[in-house]
GROMACS .gro file of C-alpha atoms in nm:
model
  424
    1MET     CA    1  -0.581  10.423  16.779
    2ARG     CA    2  -0.772  10.102  16.711
    3PHE     CA    3  -0.450   9.901  16.730
    4LEU     CA    4  -0.349  10.074  17.054
    5LEU     CA    5  -0.688  10.005  17.208
    6LEU     CA    6  -0.675   9.637  17.112
    7LEU     CA    7  -0.324   9.616  17.254
    8TYR     CA    8  -0.447   9.773  17.578
    9LEU     CA    9  -0.736   9.525  17.610
   10TYR     CA   10  -0.505   9.228  17.561
   11CYS     CA   11  -0.241   9.363  17.798
   12PHE     CA   12  -0.498   9.458  18.058
   13TYR     CA   13  -0.611   9.103  18.118
   14PHE     CA   14  -0.250   8.991  18.149
   15ASN     CA   15  -0.200   9.268  18.405
   16TYR     CA   16   0.041   9.071  18.624
   17PHE     CA   17   0.183   8.838  18.362
   18ARG     CA   18   0.561   8.874  18.385
   19PHE     CA   19   0.785   8.778  18.097
   20SER     CA   20   1.048   8.639  18.332
   21LEU     CA   21   1.335   8.651  18.082
   22ILE     CA   22   1.243   8.984  17.923
   23ILE     CA   23   1.064   9.223  18.161
   24MET     CA   24   1.135   9.107  18.513
   25SER     CA   25   0.958   9.384  18.700
   26SER     CA   26   0.738   9.573  18.451
   27TYR     CA   27   0.378   9.506  18.360
   28PRO     CA   28   0.276   9.500  17.993
   29LYS     CA   29  -0.039   9.703  18.065
   30ASP     CA   30   0.161   9.985  18.219
   31LEU     CA   31   0.406   9.986  17.929
   32CYS     CA   32   0.115   9.984  17.686
   33LEU     CA   33  -0.049  10.279  17.862
   34MET     CA   34   0.277  10.473  17.861
   35PHE     CA   35   0.305  10.415  17.487
   36ILE     CA   36  -0.058  10.519  17.431
   37THR     CA   37   0.001  10.829  17.644
   38ILE     CA   38   0.285  10.938  17.417
   39VAL     CA   39   0.104  10.857  17.092
   40GLY     CA   40  -0.259  10.928  17.180
   41LEU     CA   41  -0.251  11.226  17.416
   42LYS     CA   42  -0.322  11.473  17.135
   43THR     CA   43  -0.632  11.272  17.040
   44VAL     CA   44  -0.758  11.282  17.399
   45ILE     CA   45  -0.710  11.658  17.434
   46SER     CA   46  -0.880  11.731  17.100
   47ASP     CA   47  -1.197  11.531  17.183
   48LYS     CA   48  -1.451  11.804  17.269
   49GLU     CA   49  -1.718  11.570  17.404
   50PHE     CA   50  -1.468  11.403  17.638
   51ARG     CA   51  -1.339  11.740  17.760
   52ARG     CA   52  -1.693  11.857  17.833
   53VAL     CA   53  -1.776  11.567  18.066
   54VAL     CA   54  -1.433  11.506  18.223
   55PHE     CA   55  -1.294  11.856  18.276
   56PRO     CA   56  -1.526  11.937  18.572
   57PHE     CA   57  -1.398  11.620  18.741
   58LEU     CA   58  -1.037  11.714  18.665
   59LEU     CA   59  -1.094  12.069  18.791
   60PHE     CA   60  -1.229  11.937  19.122
   61ILE     CA   61  -0.927  11.707  19.171
   62PHE     CA   62  -0.689  11.987  19.069
   63LEU     CA   63  -0.838  12.233  19.319
   64ILE     CA   64  -0.847  11.989  19.611
   65THR     CA   65  -0.491  11.869  19.542
   66ASN     CA   66  -0.352  12.224  19.519
   67LEU     CA   67  -0.538  12.349  19.826
   68SER     CA   68  -0.413  12.044  20.014
   69GLY     CA   69  -0.060  12.111  19.889
   70LEU     CA   70  -0.073  12.472  20.009
   71TYR     CA   71  -0.195  12.353  20.350
   72LEU     CA   72   0.090  12.101  20.371
   73LEU     CA   73   0.346  12.369  20.285
   74GLY     CA   74   0.209  12.652  20.498
   75VAL     CA   75   0.066  12.475  20.803
   76LYS     CA   76   0.231  12.135  20.830
   77GLY     CA   77   0.572  12.249  20.707
   78VAL     CA   78   0.625  11.976  20.449
   79PRO     CA   79   0.946  12.043  20.250
   80PHE     CA   80   0.872  12.194  19.908
   81ILE     CA   81   1.100  11.948  19.724
   82SER     CA   82   0.937  11.643  19.887
   83LEU     CA   83   0.591  11.771  19.801
   84MET     CA   84   0.678  11.854  19.439
   85LYS     CA   85   0.847  11.517  19.388
   86ARG     CA   86   0.536  11.343  19.514
   87LEU     CA   87   0.303  11.558  19.301
   88ILE     CA   88   0.505  11.495  18.984
   89ILE     CA   89   0.502  11.118  19.034
   90GLN     CA   90   0.130  11.113  19.118
   91SER     CA   91   0.046  11.342  18.826
   92PHE     CA   92   0.184  11.081  18.586
   93ARG     CA   93  -0.018  10.807  18.757
   94PHE     CA   94  -0.327  11.025  18.740
   95LEU     CA   95  -0.263  11.096  18.371
   96LEU     CA   96  -0.267  10.721  18.305
   97SER     CA   97  -0.598  10.695  18.491
   98VAL     CA   98  -0.749  10.976  18.284
   99LEU     CA   99  -0.628  10.808  17.968
  100GLU     CA  100  -0.800  10.485  18.074
  101ILE     CA  101  -1.120  10.685  18.125
  102TYR     CA  102  -1.078  10.811  17.769
  103LEU     CA  103  -1.026  10.458  17.634
  104GLY     CA  104  -1.351  10.349  17.801
  105PHE     CA  105  -1.522  10.663  17.671
  106SER     CA  106  -1.416  10.620  17.310
  107PHE     CA  107  -1.354  10.250  17.252
  108LEU     CA  108  -1.679  10.202  17.055
  109ASN     CA  109  -1.547  10.458  16.805
  110TYR     CA  110  -1.272  10.212  16.712
  111ILE     CA  111  -1.415   9.869  16.799
  112LYS     CA  112  -1.772   9.757  16.733
  113ALA     CA  113  -1.967   9.635  17.034
  114GLU     CA  114  -1.989   9.287  16.883
  115GLN     CA  115  -1.611   9.275  16.835
  116PHE     CA  116  -1.553   9.391  17.192
  117ILE     CA  117  -1.769   9.107  17.325
  118LYS     CA  118  -1.578   8.855  17.113
  119ILE     CA  119  -1.245   8.985  17.245
  120GLN     CA  120  -1.370   8.962  17.604
  121TYR     CA  121  -1.502   8.612  17.547
  122PHE     CA  122  -1.174   8.498  17.393
  123LEU     CA  123  -0.954   8.645  17.668
  124MET     CA  124  -1.171   8.520  17.952
  125ARG     CA  125  -1.166   8.165  17.821
  126ILE     CA  126  -0.786   8.179  17.798
  127LEU     CA  127  -0.743   8.303  18.154
  128ILE     CA  128  -1.004   8.072  18.309
  129GLY     CA  129  -0.857   7.783  18.110
  130ALA     CA  130  -0.508   7.873  18.237
  131GLY     CA  131  -0.636   7.866  18.596
  132ILE     CA  132  -0.793   7.522  18.542
  133TYR     CA  133  -0.474   7.388  18.385
  134GLN     CA  134  -0.259   7.531  18.664
  135PHE     CA  135  -0.470   7.357  18.929
  136ILE     CA  136  -0.475   7.022  18.747
  137ALA     CA  137  -0.106   7.034  18.649
  138PHE     CA  138  -0.005   7.087  19.012
  139HIS     CA  139  -0.178   6.764  19.114
  140ILE     CA  140  -0.068   6.538  18.828
  141LYS     CA  141   0.289   6.675  18.807
  142LEU     CA  142   0.270   6.849  18.470
  143PRO     CA  143   0.461   7.175  18.408
  144TYR     CA  144   0.293   7.458  18.596
  145TRP     CA  145   0.370   7.802  18.741
  146GLY     CA  146   0.309   7.979  19.069
  147LEU     CA  147   0.289   8.348  19.153
  148SER     CA  148   0.565   8.411  18.900
  149MET     CA  149   0.647   8.214  18.588
  150THR     CA  150   0.833   7.951  18.793
  151ARG     CA  151   0.729   7.698  19.057
  152SER     CA  152   0.939   7.864  19.324
  153ILE     CA  153   0.653   8.052  19.492
  154ILE     CA  154   0.294   7.930  19.495
  155ALA     CA  155  -0.013   8.036  19.690
  156PRO     CA  156  -0.068   7.731  19.910
  157SER     CA  157  -0.406   7.588  20.002
  158ALA     CA  158  -0.442   7.386  20.321
  159THR     CA  159  -0.698   7.159  20.155
  160TYR     CA  160  -0.611   7.149  19.784
  161GLY     CA  161  -0.237   7.224  19.775
  162ILE     CA  162  -0.250   7.529  19.549
  163ARG     CA  163  -0.472   7.832  19.497
  164PRO     CA  164  -0.470   7.905  19.121
  165ASN     CA  165  -0.387   8.254  19.002
  166SER     CA  166  -0.384   8.201  18.621
  167PHE     CA  167  -0.181   8.480  18.457
  168ILE     CA  168  -0.332   8.770  18.650
  169GLY     CA  169  -0.151   8.799  18.980
  170GLU     CA  170  -0.246   8.673  19.322
  171PRO     CA  171  -0.536   8.433  19.384
  172LYS     CA  172  -0.743   8.716  19.534
  173THR     CA  173  -0.718   8.901  19.201
  174PHE     CA  174  -0.802   8.582  19.011
  175ALA     CA  175  -1.108   8.530  19.236
  176ILE     CA  176  -1.241   8.872  19.137
  177PHE     CA  177  -1.163   8.801  18.772
  178SER     CA  178  -1.347   8.467  18.797
  179LEU     CA  179  -1.646   8.653  18.940
  180MET     CA  180  -1.629   8.897  18.647
  181ALA     CA  181  -1.619   8.601  18.409
  182LEU     CA  182  -1.924   8.446  18.578
  183THR     CA  183  -2.124   8.765  18.523
  184PHE     CA  184  -1.998   8.808  18.166
  185PHE     CA  185  -2.096   8.454  18.062
  186ALA     CA  186  -2.435   8.503  18.233
  187TYR     CA  187  -2.503   8.829  18.046
  188SER     CA  188  -2.382   8.677  17.719
  189TYR     CA  189  -2.621   8.385  17.752
  190MET     CA  190  -2.907   8.607  17.870
  191TYR     CA  191  -2.879   8.813  17.549
  192LYS     CA  192  -2.818   8.507  17.329
  193LYS     CA  193  -2.453   8.575  17.247
  194ILE     CA  194  -2.340   8.225  17.341
  195SER     CA  195  -2.512   7.886  17.336
  196LEU     CA  196  -2.648   7.707  17.642
  197SER     CA  197  -2.370   7.448  17.625
  198SER     CA  198  -2.095   7.714  17.609
  199PHE     CA  199  -2.254   7.904  17.894
  200PHE     CA  200  -2.283   7.591  18.108
  201ILE     CA  201  -1.922   7.481  18.048
  202TRP     CA  202  -1.757   7.819  18.109
  203PHE     CA  203  -1.986   7.915  18.396
  204ILE     CA  204  -1.898   7.593  18.580
  205LEU     CA  205  -1.525   7.635  18.508
  206SER     CA  206  -1.534   7.999  18.626
  207LEU     CA  207  -1.719   7.893  18.942
  208PHE     CA  208  -1.458   7.623  19.005
  209CYS     CA  209  -1.178   7.881  18.972
  210PHE     CA  210  -1.361   8.120  19.202
  211ILE     CA  211  -1.397   7.857  19.474
  212ARG     CA  212  -1.044   7.717  19.440
  213ALA     CA  213  -0.891   8.067  19.460
  214GLU     CA  214  -1.017   8.072  19.821
  215SER     CA  215  -1.031   8.448  19.854
  216GLY     CA  216  -1.211   8.662  20.107
  217ASN     CA  217  -1.207   8.935  19.841
  218GLY     CA  218  -1.409   8.703  19.620
  219ILE     CA  219  -1.672   8.658  19.891
  220LEU     CA  220  -1.692   9.033  19.942
  221GLY     CA  221  -1.729   9.075  19.566
  222VAL     CA  222  -2.030   8.841  19.555
  223VAL     CA  223  -2.193   9.017  19.850
  224LEU     CA  224  -2.127   9.358  19.694
  225LEU     CA  225  -2.274   9.272  19.353
  226LEU     CA  226  -2.580   9.103  19.504
  227LEU     CA  227  -2.639   9.403  19.729
  228ILE     CA  228  -2.598   9.660  19.450
  229HIS     CA  229  -2.830   9.474  19.212
  230PHE     CA  230  -3.079   9.404  19.489
  231LEU     CA  231  -3.101   9.771  19.583
  232ILE     CA  232  -3.136   9.912  19.231
  233TYR     CA  233  -3.357   9.640  19.078
  234ASP     CA  234  -3.728   9.726  19.072
  235MET     CA  235  -3.932   9.446  19.223
  236ASN     CA  236  -4.218   9.380  19.459
  237TYR     CA  237  -4.142   9.453  19.827
  238TYR     CA  238  -4.259   9.107  19.940
  239LEU     CA  239  -4.047   8.942  19.674
  240LYS     CA  240  -3.743   9.126  19.814
  241VAL     CA  241  -3.826   8.991  20.161
  242VAL     CA  242  -3.846   8.637  20.023
  243ILE     CA  243  -3.514   8.676  19.841
  244CYS     CA  244  -3.350   8.813  20.159
  245GLY     CA  245  -3.477   8.516  20.357
  246ALA     CA  246  -3.356   8.269  20.095
  247GLY     CA  247  -3.018   8.443  20.082
  248LEU     CA  248  -2.975   8.427  20.460
  249TRP     CA  249  -3.066   8.057  20.463
  250MET     CA  250  -2.821   7.983  20.181
  251ALA     CA  251  -2.545   8.180  20.355
  252TYR     CA  252  -2.604   7.983  20.676
  253PHE     CA  253  -2.593   7.654  20.484
  254ILE     CA  254  -2.267   7.746  20.307
  255PHE     CA  255  -2.089   7.887  20.610
  256SER     CA  256  -2.188   7.587  20.822
  257GLN     CA  257  -1.969   7.359  20.607
  258PRO     CA  258  -1.642   7.339  20.805
  259ASP     CA  259  -1.421   7.235  20.512
  260LEU     CA  260  -1.504   7.533  20.296
  261PHE     CA  261  -1.275   7.836  20.293
  262PHE     CA  262  -1.587   8.052  20.344
  263SER     CA  263  -1.622   7.900  20.690
  264ARG     CA  264  -1.258   7.959  20.777
  265ASN     CA  265  -1.296   8.327  20.688
  266LEU     CA  266  -1.612   8.346  20.898
  267GLU     CA  267  -1.430   8.200  21.199
  268ILE     CA  268  -1.169   8.477  21.173
  269LEU     CA  269  -1.441   8.744  21.152
  270LEU     CA  270  -1.620   8.599  21.457
  271ALA     CA  271  -1.295   8.598  21.652
  272LEU     CA  272  -1.234   8.964  21.560
  273SER     CA  273  -1.589   9.056  21.660
  274HIS     CA  274  -1.512   8.968  22.024
  275LEU     CA  275  -1.232   9.228  22.044
  276ASP     CA  276  -1.301   9.575  22.179
  277PHE     CA  277  -1.283   9.864  21.931
  278ASN     CA  278  -0.938   9.992  22.028
  279THR     CA  279  -0.784   9.644  22.019
  280LEU     CA  280  -0.948   9.575  21.683
  281LEU     CA  281  -0.837   9.914  21.548
  282TYR     CA  282  -0.473   9.871  21.640
  283SER     CA  283  -0.462   9.512  21.515
  284MET     CA  284  -0.517   9.646  21.162
  285ASP     CA  285  -0.243   9.641  20.902
  286ASP     CA  286  -0.044   9.968  20.893
  287LEU     CA  287  -0.175  10.046  20.543
  288VAL     CA  288  -0.529  10.035  20.679
  289LEU     CA  289  -0.472  10.182  21.023
  290LEU     CA  290  -0.267  10.487  20.922
  291PRO     CA  291  -0.504  10.607  20.644
  292PHE     CA  292  -0.798  10.547  20.880
  293LEU     CA  293  -0.638  10.755  21.157
  294ALA     CA  294  -0.548  11.027  20.904
  295LEU     CA  295  -0.913  11.053  20.796
  296ILE     CA  296  -1.039  11.062  21.155
  297GLY     CA  297  -0.786  11.335  21.237
  298ASN     CA  298  -0.881  11.541  20.928
  299LYS     CA  299  -1.257  11.491  20.908
  300ILE     CA  300  -1.321  11.730  20.618
  301CYS     CA  301  -1.094  11.507  20.408
  302ILE     CA  302  -1.343  11.222  20.450
  303PHE     CA  303  -1.574  11.418  20.218
  304LEU     CA  304  -1.321  11.589  19.989
  305GLY     CA  305  -1.013  11.364  20.001
  306PHE     CA  306  -0.653  11.460  20.077
  307GLY     CA  307  -0.577  11.541  19.715
  308TYR     CA  308  -0.456  11.280  19.469
  309GLY     CA  309  -0.155  11.093  19.611
  310LEU     CA  310  -0.106  11.317  19.916
  311LEU     CA  311  -0.224  11.073  20.185
  312THR     CA  312   0.134  10.993  20.288
  313PHE     CA  313   0.192  11.345  20.428
  314TYR     CA  314  -0.116  11.324  20.650
  315ALA     CA  315  -0.078  10.960  20.757
  316SER     CA  316   0.288  11.010  20.854
  317ASP     CA  317   0.165  11.202  21.163
  318TYR     CA  318   0.050  10.867  21.303
  319MET     CA  319   0.365  10.662  21.244
  320GLU     CA  320   0.395  10.605  21.620
  321TYR     CA  321   0.109  10.356  21.584
  322SER     CA  322   0.286  10.166  21.306
  323THR     CA  323   0.378   9.804  21.377
  324TRP     CA  324   0.589   9.720  21.073
  325LEU     CA  325   0.606  10.010  20.827
  326ILE     CA  326   0.851  10.228  21.019
  327LYS     CA  327   1.055   9.921  21.113
  328PHE     CA  328   1.115   9.819  20.751
  329ALA     CA  329   1.090  10.155  20.573
  330GLY     CA  330   1.258  10.378  20.833
  331THR     CA  331   1.207  10.742  20.748
  332SER     CA  332   1.180  10.678  20.371
  333PHE     CA  333   0.829  10.555  20.313
  334ASN     CA  334   0.520  10.612  20.106
  335ILE     CA  335   0.183  10.537  20.264
  336ASP     CA  336  -0.103  10.410  20.050
  337SER     CA  337  -0.408  10.215  20.156
  338ASN     CA  338  -0.425   9.846  20.066
  339VAL     CA  339  -0.805   9.852  20.099
  340GLU     CA  340  -0.937   9.992  19.773
  341VAL     CA  341  -1.241  10.184  19.896
  342LEU     CA  342  -1.028  10.347  20.168
  343GLY     CA  343  -0.773  10.450  19.906
  344ILE     CA  344  -1.049  10.594  19.685
  345VAL     CA  345  -1.182  10.801  19.976
  346CYS     CA  346  -0.832  10.927  20.057
  347ASN     CA  347  -0.768  11.033  19.696
  348TYR     CA  348  -1.113  11.161  19.593
  349GLY     CA  349  -1.332  11.184  19.904
  350VAL     CA  350  -1.669  11.026  19.985
  351LEU     CA  351  -1.857  11.304  19.802
  352LEU     CA  352  -1.704  11.236  19.462
  353MET     CA  353  -1.722  10.859  19.517
  354LEU     CA  354  -2.096  10.871  19.594
  355LEU     CA  355  -2.164  11.103  19.299
  356SER     CA  356  -1.983  10.856  19.072
  357CYS     CA  357  -2.187  10.565  19.208
  358LEU     CA  358  -2.517  10.747  19.161
  359PHE     CA  359  -2.415  10.859  18.811
  360VAL     CA  360  -2.321  10.506  18.698
  361ILE     CA  361  -2.640  10.357  18.847
  362LYS     CA  362  -2.854  10.622  18.676
  363LYS     CA  363  -2.689  10.574  18.336
  364LYS     CA  364  -2.710  10.196  18.361
  365LYS     CA  365  -3.085  10.218  18.428
  366GLU     CA  366  -3.137  10.465  18.142
  367LEU     CA  367  -2.950  10.243  17.898
  368THR     CA  368  -3.141   9.933  18.010
  369ARG     CA  369  -3.475  10.110  17.962
  370SER     CA  370  -3.407  10.272  17.626
  371CYS     CA  371  -3.155  10.050  17.446
  372ILE     CA  372  -3.252   9.764  17.217
  373ASP     CA  373  -2.894   9.682  17.114
  374SER     CA  374  -2.821   9.354  17.293
  375ASP     CA  375  -2.444   9.398  17.245
  376LEU     CA  376  -2.452   9.727  17.435
  377LEU     CA  377  -2.663   9.570  17.709
  378VAL     CA  378  -2.407   9.292  17.759
  379ILE     CA  379  -2.122   9.545  17.773
  380SER     CA  380  -2.306   9.781  18.007
  381GLY     CA  381  -2.400   9.501  18.248
  382PHE     CA  382  -2.046   9.366  18.253
  383LEU     CA  383  -1.878   9.707  18.296
  384PHE     CA  384  -2.133   9.804  18.562
  385ASN     CA  385  -2.011   9.509  18.771
  386CYS     CA  386  -1.649   9.596  18.693
  387PHE     CA  387  -1.702   9.952  18.815
  388PHE     CA  388  -1.834   9.852  19.158
  389LEU     CA  389  -1.588   9.566  19.204
  390GLY     CA  390  -1.307   9.807  19.119
  391LEU     CA  391  -1.437  10.090  19.334
  392PHE     CA  392  -1.475   9.888  19.652
  393ILE     CA  393  -1.240   9.588  19.624
  394ALA     CA  394  -1.008   9.542  19.330
  395GLY     CA  395  -0.918   9.890  19.207
  396ASN     CA  396  -0.821   9.924  18.843
  397LYS     CA  397  -0.728   9.558  18.817
  398VAL     CA  398  -1.081   9.509  18.683
  399GLY     CA  399  -1.101   9.826  18.473
  400LEU     CA  400  -1.246  10.080  18.718
  401TYR     CA  401  -1.150  10.385  18.511
  402PHE     CA  402  -1.229  10.215  18.180
  403SER     CA  403  -1.580  10.133  18.310
  404LEU     CA  404  -1.634  10.489  18.430
  405GLY     CA  405  -1.535  10.617  18.086
  406PHE     CA  406  -1.795  10.395  17.921
  407PHE     CA  407  -2.076  10.525  18.142
  408LEU     CA  408  -1.968  10.883  18.075
  409ARG     CA  409  -2.038  10.803  17.710
  410VAL     CA  410  -2.379  10.646  17.773
  411ASN     CA  411  -2.564  10.977  17.717
  412SER     CA  412  -2.452  10.990  17.355
  413LEU     CA  413  -2.517  10.619  17.311
  414ILE     CA  414  -2.876  10.667  17.427
  415SER     CA  415  -2.917  10.965  17.191
  416GLU     CA  416  -2.776  10.762  16.900
  417ASN     CA  417  -3.014  10.477  16.986
  418ASP     CA  418  -3.314  10.713  16.998
  419SER     CA  419  -3.217  10.863  16.660
  420SER     CA  420  -3.195  10.520  16.500
  421LEU     CA  421  -3.540  10.431  16.637
  422GLU     CA  422  -3.689  10.752  16.492
  423LYS     CA  423  -3.542  10.677  16.149
  424THR     CA  424  -3.691  10.328  16.148
   0.00000   0.00000   0.00000
């Protein structure tokens, strides 16, 4: 299992790296997870502690999905074969998600915390370094790659020619990864895992990659993390007011620079703000508009979800409002949301999402208060950020389920830490 877990960690960070001559359309992480599913499923099922904390979650998803399926068959008249085909496909996807929760739950059984940090540090330097090289090589005519392993398709930048994507997909994904790297290097230095010089070099390089990726998702990620930490961090009320004021001033200063991509995104948002609600609503992408209309038309599903993977049967009622999906997909289509938090709500509901957020925040605070293991504190801080970035913006491209699995294990980690303190 240790080998499989290491393989997963390496493949995960090369999530969108395509071996153009070998695996044209498959992702190594997905292949790795399929292999782990075949080999490691028995281990997952036999883990009593994992079953105890995860089975209530699985039971909730199972009940909602089956009740939703019965409603689709009996009330909406969805063909049985279409529904079963969809459920079978989504069940396999869900199984992979559950397995990733297990990997996050159990990885410290197979890899020491110190080793995990070293692996993260090694992989992050490779991927940040690849992004730096890609940007430089484009400008001085060295060999480089674009969105695939050739130069044929790049993500263009109006100002700098290219938006780097390293080996992990589109620039928006690389922007989120660069933000993750920034937080990881900061935590590592804070707990004395890397030197000041290493922190300074890799923090600056990660910041450069974040800015050059020119992603609105990256901006949202920064705002999200600052907001989450600001809300949960205990500090004096007046100090919070001062920080808010300083943040607003800094935001105004940054957004007032016309050459920065931040400002270009702000101009788009300001233009959209002048539209009336209906015009703004129907100017949305189909994969935002249709899930949104499905939730509004089935309000109880806002709280409980449609059942895992069943959104398409509810959203199809609103295909008349589609601008491109029905034109290109015809009657054979599958509707998913391309906004992560909207997709999470459609699959799991707001109730389960909020419970997960509160649970992770609570466990992070408990571990910070009671743990003296600096390695665990680095990992918990990093995975805490990964969880919220994944939940609201990037999905499992930043280890959403893996992070959740780790925080499900925090109870036992705190108990183990307390026992070691009593012995000493």
